[in-house]
Amino acid sequence: MGLLSEGNPLSWEETKQLADHVRKHGIEQFINLYHRLKDREGDILKWGDEVEYIIVDFNEEQKRARVALRAQDLLTHLNEKEAADPEGVKSLWRPEYGAYMIEGTPGKPYGGLLAHFNLVEANMRYRREEVSALLKPNEKVMSITNFPRLGSPLFTAPEYLPTPEKELSAARSLYFPDEAIYPGHPRFKTLTRNIRMRRGEKVQIKLKVFKDKNTVLPVEGAPEGEPDVVQLDAMGFGMGCCCLQLTFQACNIEEARTLYDQLTPLCPIMLALTAASPVYRGYLTESDCRWNVISASVDCRTEEERGLKPLKENKFRISKSRYDSIDSYLSEDGEKYNDVPLTYDEAVYNRLREGGIDHLLAQHIAHLFIRDTVSLFSEKVCQNDKEDTDHFENIQSTNWQTMRFKPPPPNSSIGWRVEFRPCEAQITDFENAAIVCFVVLLTRVILSYKLNFLIPISKVDENMQNAQKRDACSAEKFWFRKFSSKNLCGKPNTSVNGKCPEGLECKDNFELLTINEIINGKSGGFEGLVPLINTYLESMEVDADTHCTIQQYLRLIQKRASGELLTTASWIRKEVINHPEYKQDSVVSDKINFDLLTKMTDIQEGRLQETSLLGQGNNSKTKDTIPAAIEKHQCNGNC
Ligand code: ADP
Ligand code: MG
Ligand code: MG
C-alpha cells in the first residue's frame, strides 16, 4: 500500500510538528526529481498487475470461516525465496494492511508483446499455488475484495477481542482488533493511530443496509437517528479490503500525463464492472463496492476541514478524503475539463511554478500536498533534497486515488508510470487476468488511435458514486463522451483529441450510457470499448494462441457488461439470498459465510464451473512461458 520505510515511527505529536518540514522538503524533492527526469525519453511499454489476497481459515466442524492472521509468517518464507534469487523469482510478495492479507505481483513487469497476455493468468495461478504450498490444510488464499464477516464477533483466527478502551490501541475499534493489523511493519498501526488522532475521533464509515422483508432495525451499532446504517469504525474495514491494480510505464512524461487523464473517466466504469463487495460486517448492504468504505476508513480530515466547524486551527476546507477519485487532469487536453475547484496552498503552488513546474502539474502536486504526513520515521526526517525523495513519496503514497502519477524512482531504470487503481479483486485468476488484459489493451487503443474519453471531473465524481450502487453494472447509467454528435464541421466527433479535422472548434457533448453500451457499443452511437479493441487487434499480427486468450477475456468482459453474466457482487447477493439459512433479514451468518466462501474456493480451484459468473468454457489454461503457452495452450474450441 505504498512506501515501506525502515525504522522507528515518531509519535503523532512529533509527526504533527514536522508536517510543514515534510511538505517543504517534499516539494523541493519533487522539483529536483522533475528536472532530473523530465526529459527522459524512449522507455518502452511495461506493465504489471498487483493482486491482494486474504488468507481464510475454514473450520469444517463448526462450519465457520475466519480470516487467518498468517501474513507475517507466510511473507517470511516468500521473501526468503526472493532474497535468494531476486532476479529469478516469478513473483514478488509484499505486506498489506491486514495481518491476514498479502499482495502479489509478477517477478518482473510484462512488456509490449501481445503474447505476454498468455502469461498473466498463469503467473497469477503460480502465485496462488506458491502461497497454497505454505498453508495448512484448512487454509485457503483467496482474492476476494472483502471478507463478508470482517468485524463480526471473533472473525479472526486466532481469535482476539477488540479493545476500544485501551489507551495504546491503534484503532480503538469496537469491532476490529489491533491484532488484525499487519504486525510486521510499523507503518500500518502508525497510520491507523495517526489518522484517528489527526481527525480527532475514530473514522466513521456508514453503509445503508439492504432492507429485506425481515431486516431488524436499528442495525446493531447504527448511529443515533440512522437505524438503517451499518456503521464501521476502523481503518481496517477499508484498507483490509483487497483490490486489483495495474501499473503502466509510458515512453515519456507527456504520454504518462495523457494516459493518466484518459484512464480517469474509465475508473468508475471499471469499478462498476468489477464490483465485488456487497457484504460488510455480516450485513448485506446497498453498496456493491469497497471504494467509499476505504475512502472513509482513512479520512483524516478534522471537523473544520470537513466543513462542520468554522476554520480556526486548519487552513482549508477539503472536499474529499485522501483516498478518493482524482480531482484534476494533467494533460493540456484535460485542462478544460478541470471543473472542480482545486484546494491548494498558494505558496506551495508558487514555489512549484518558480521551480519550473507547469501549471497543471504544479496544481496537481500542490493539491496532493494539502495533506499532512500521517506516518514519519525518525531515520527519515533529515534528507538530501537533491537525491532523496522520501518526503515527496511520504505524501504521494498516502494520497490513495483512482489514478496515481508515478515519477521514476531515484537511480533506477524505471520510467514515468501511471497506476490504475479502481478495480475490485475477483474470485478467479481467469477473471483477474481478463480485467488486466482488457485494461492494458485499452491503453494501447487509446494511445494508437489518440482516443479522447475526457469528460468533466465533476461528472467522473458523479459516476464514481453511481458505480458503487447495488447492481450498478446493469442498472445505472454513466456520463460518457458523446461520440456520434455532429459538430460544426458536420462530421462525427469520433476521435483525435476532440479536434475537428477542418480546424473548427468541436463542441463537447456528453451523454448517459449503460455499462453495456460503453463496453459493447450503442447502435448509432459509441462504437464500444471491446469493438474498438477488436479493430485495433485486426491491425496487429496476433498468433492463434494469443488471439484465443484475448478473446476469452474480452468475452467475459462483454458478458458481464451485457448482464449475460453476473458481476461478482450480484453473484454474492444471489448466493446469500438463496441460502437455505438466510432469514430475509440482511444477515450473513457464520454458516452462510462459510458456505459462500467454500463455494468460492471450489470456483477458484476449478472444481465448480459457475456458469452465471463465468459462462461456459471460460477456463483458459495459459502457461507461464510464451513458447510453452503457444505450444500447449488449450483453445476450448471457442474462438
Ligand atoms: P505500488 O507503488 O503500487 O505498490 P509496486 O511497486 O507494488 O507499486 O508495483 C506495481 C506494479 O508495477 C507491479 O505489477 C510491477 O510488476 C509493475 N512494474 C514494475 N516495474 C515496472 C515498470 N518499469 N513499468 C511498469 N510497471 C512496472
Ligand atoms: Mg504494491
Ligand atoms: Mg499499487
XYZ file of C-alpha atoms and ligand atoms in Angstrom, residues 50 103 245 247 404 406 419 421, ligand 3:
9
model
C -0.926 -6.261 -8.236
C -0.022 -8.623 -2.065
C -4.239 -2.681 -9.577
C 0.833 -0.005 -13.429
C -1.567 7.647 -9.487
C 4.349 7.935 -10.548
C -1.236 3.337 -11.854
C -6.391 1.657 -9.003
Mg -0.360 -0.326 -6.055
